[in-house]
Structure formats: structure tokens, C-alpha cells
Amino acid sequence: MPSMPKPQSPSEKQRKEAEKAERLAEQLRANLRRRKAQSRNLKDSEAE
């Protein structure tokens, strides 16, 4: 096992990566909602 410079426990590392993944997922969901709303607006304006 290579010695790591930071004394971070594995669980701490997992928790940080989980938080990062959670933020990333939230951003993706927000992007998806925005895109869906935009495409809906486009379809509505085309229908008129």
C-alpha cells in the first residue's frame, strides 16, 4: 500500500466523492429540466 500524503480515511474519501457525485447529478437534472422547458417553448411557438 503506497503511503498517501493526506491522512484521509477511506470512508472520508468515499463521502467526499459521494457529495461530488450528488452535486454533479443535481446539475445534470437542472440542465435536463432547462432543456425540456426550452424545447417545450420552441414547440409551443412553432404551433402558433
Short mmCIF file of N, CA and C in Angstrom, two decimals:
data_model
loop_
_atom_site.label_atom_id
_atom_site.label_comp_id
_atom_site.label_asym_id
_atom_site.label_seq_id
_atom_site.Cartn_x
_atom_site.Cartn_y
_atom_site.Cartn_z
N MET A 1 0.85 -1.20 0.00
CA MET A 1 0.00 0.00 0.00
C MET A 1 0.89 1.25 0.00
N PRO A 2 0.76 2.08 -1.00
CA PRO A 2 1.58 3.31 -1.06
C PRO A 2 1.15 4.30 0.02
N SER A 3 2.12 4.99 0.60
CA SER A 3 1.79 5.96 1.65
C SER A 3 1.24 7.23 1.02
N MET A 4 0.08 7.67 1.48
CA MET A 4 -0.53 8.87 0.93
C MET A 4 -0.16 10.08 1.79
N PRO A 5 0.07 11.22 1.18
CA PRO A 5 0.44 12.43 1.95
C PRO A 5 -0.67 12.90 2.87
N LYS A 6 -1.94 12.80 2.43
CA LYS A 6 -3.01 13.26 3.32
C LYS A 6 -3.56 12.11 4.15
N PRO A 7 -3.72 12.33 5.45
CA PRO A 7 -4.22 11.28 6.35
C PRO A 7 -5.73 11.13 6.27
N GLN A 8 -6.22 10.85 5.07
CA GLN A 8 -7.66 10.77 4.87
C GLN A 8 -8.11 9.32 4.97
N SER A 9 -9.09 9.05 5.78
CA SER A 9 -9.58 7.69 5.90
C SER A 9 -10.40 7.34 4.65
N PRO A 10 -10.46 6.07 4.29
CA PRO A 10 -11.22 5.66 3.09
C PRO A 10 -12.67 6.13 3.14
N SER A 11 -13.29 6.03 4.31
CA SER A 11 -14.69 6.44 4.42
C SER A 11 -14.84 7.94 4.14
N GLU A 12 -13.87 8.72 4.61
CA GLU A 12 -13.89 10.17 4.36
C GLU A 12 -13.80 10.44 2.86
N LYS A 13 -12.92 9.70 2.19
CA LYS A 13 -12.74 9.87 0.75
C LYS A 13 -14.04 9.50 0.03
N GLN A 14 -14.64 8.38 0.44
CA GLN A 14 -15.89 7.95 -0.18
C GLN A 14 -16.97 9.02 0.00
N ARG A 15 -17.03 9.58 1.21
CA ARG A 15 -18.07 10.57 1.49
C ARG A 15 -17.88 11.80 0.60
N LYS A 16 -16.63 12.25 0.45
CA LYS A 16 -16.36 13.42 -0.39
C LYS A 16 -16.75 13.14 -1.84
N GLU A 17 -16.40 11.94 -2.33
CA GLU A 17 -16.72 11.61 -3.72
C GLU A 17 -18.22 11.47 -3.90
N ALA A 18 -18.90 10.96 -2.88
CA ALA A 18 -20.35 10.84 -2.95
C ALA A 18 -20.99 12.23 -3.02
N GLU A 19 -20.47 13.16 -2.23
CA GLU A 19 -21.00 14.53 -2.26
C GLU A 19 -20.78 15.15 -3.63
N LYS A 20 -19.59 14.92 -4.20
CA LYS A 20 -19.28 15.47 -5.52
C LYS A 20 -20.25 14.89 -6.56
N ALA A 21 -20.46 13.57 -6.50
CA ALA A 21 -21.37 12.92 -7.45
C ALA A 21 -22.78 13.47 -7.28
N GLU A 22 -23.17 13.71 -6.04
CA GLU A 22 -24.51 14.24 -5.77
C GLU A 22 -24.68 15.61 -6.40
N ARG A 23 -23.69 16.49 -6.22
CA ARG A 23 -23.76 17.82 -6.84
C ARG A 23 -23.81 17.71 -8.35
N LEU A 24 -23.00 16.82 -8.91
CA LEU A 24 -22.96 16.64 -10.35
C LEU A 24 -24.33 16.18 -10.86
N ALA A 25 -24.91 15.22 -10.17
CA ALA A 25 -26.22 14.71 -10.57
C ALA A 25 -27.26 15.82 -10.52
N GLU A 26 -27.18 16.66 -9.50
CA GLU A 26 -28.14 17.77 -9.36
C GLU A 26 -27.99 18.73 -10.54
N GLN A 27 -26.75 19.03 -10.92
CA GLN A 27 -26.52 19.92 -12.07
C GLN A 27 -27.10 19.31 -13.33
N LEU A 28 -26.88 18.00 -13.51
CA LEU A 28 -27.39 17.34 -14.71
C LEU A 28 -28.91 17.40 -14.75
N ARG A 29 -29.55 17.15 -13.61
CA ARG A 29 -31.01 17.21 -13.56
C ARG A 29 -31.50 18.61 -13.88
N ALA A 30 -30.82 19.62 -13.35
CA ALA A 30 -31.21 21.01 -13.62
C ALA A 30 -31.07 21.31 -15.11
N ASN A 31 -29.97 20.86 -15.71
CA ASN A 31 -29.77 21.08 -17.15
C ASN A 31 -30.89 20.42 -17.94
N LEU A 32 -31.23 19.20 -17.57
CA LEU A 32 -32.27 18.47 -18.28
C LEU A 32 -33.60 19.21 -18.19
N ARG A 33 -33.94 19.68 -16.99
CA ARG A 33 -35.20 20.43 -16.83
C ARG A 33 -35.19 21.67 -17.70
N ARG A 34 -34.07 22.38 -17.72
CA ARG A 34 -33.98 23.61 -18.51
C ARG A 34 -34.16 23.30 -20.00
N ARG A 35 -33.48 22.23 -20.45
CA ARG A 35 -33.57 21.86 -21.87
C ARG A 35 -34.99 21.46 -22.23
N LYS A 36 -35.63 20.68 -21.36
CA LYS A 36 -37.01 20.26 -21.62
C LYS A 36 -37.91 21.47 -21.72
N ALA A 37 -37.75 22.41 -20.80
CA ALA A 37 -38.58 23.63 -20.81
C ALA A 37 -38.34 24.40 -22.10
N GLN A 38 -37.09 24.51 -22.53
CA GLN A 38 -36.79 25.24 -23.75
C GLN A 38 -37.43 24.56 -24.96
N SER A 39 -37.30 23.24 -25.05
CA SER A 39 -37.86 22.54 -26.21
C SER A 39 -39.38 22.65 -26.20
N ARG A 40 -39.99 22.64 -25.00
CA ARG A 40 -41.44 22.82 -24.93
C ARG A 40 -41.81 24.20 -25.45
N ASN A 41 -41.05 25.22 -25.05
CA ASN A 41 -41.33 26.57 -25.52
C ASN A 41 -41.19 26.66 -27.03
N LEU A 42 -40.18 26.01 -27.58
CA LEU A 42 -39.98 26.02 -29.03
C LEU A 42 -41.17 25.38 -29.73
N LYS A 43 -41.61 24.22 -29.24
CA LYS A 43 -42.74 23.54 -29.86
C LYS A 43 -43.99 24.42 -29.78
N ASP A 44 -44.20 25.06 -28.64
CA ASP A 44 -45.38 25.91 -28.48
C ASP A 44 -45.35 27.06 -29.48
N SER A 45 -44.20 27.70 -29.64
CA SER A 45 -44.12 28.85 -30.55
C SER A 45 -44.27 28.39 -31.99
N GLU A 46 -43.82 27.17 -32.32
CA GLU A 46 -43.98 26.66 -33.68
C GLU A 46 -45.45 26.37 -33.97
N ALA A 47 -46.18 25.92 -32.97
CA ALA A 47 -47.58 25.54 -33.18
C ALA A 47 -48.45 26.76 -33.46
N GLU A 48 -48.06 27.91 -32.94
CA GLU A 48 -48.89 29.10 -33.12
C GLU A 48 -48.88 29.57 -34.57
#
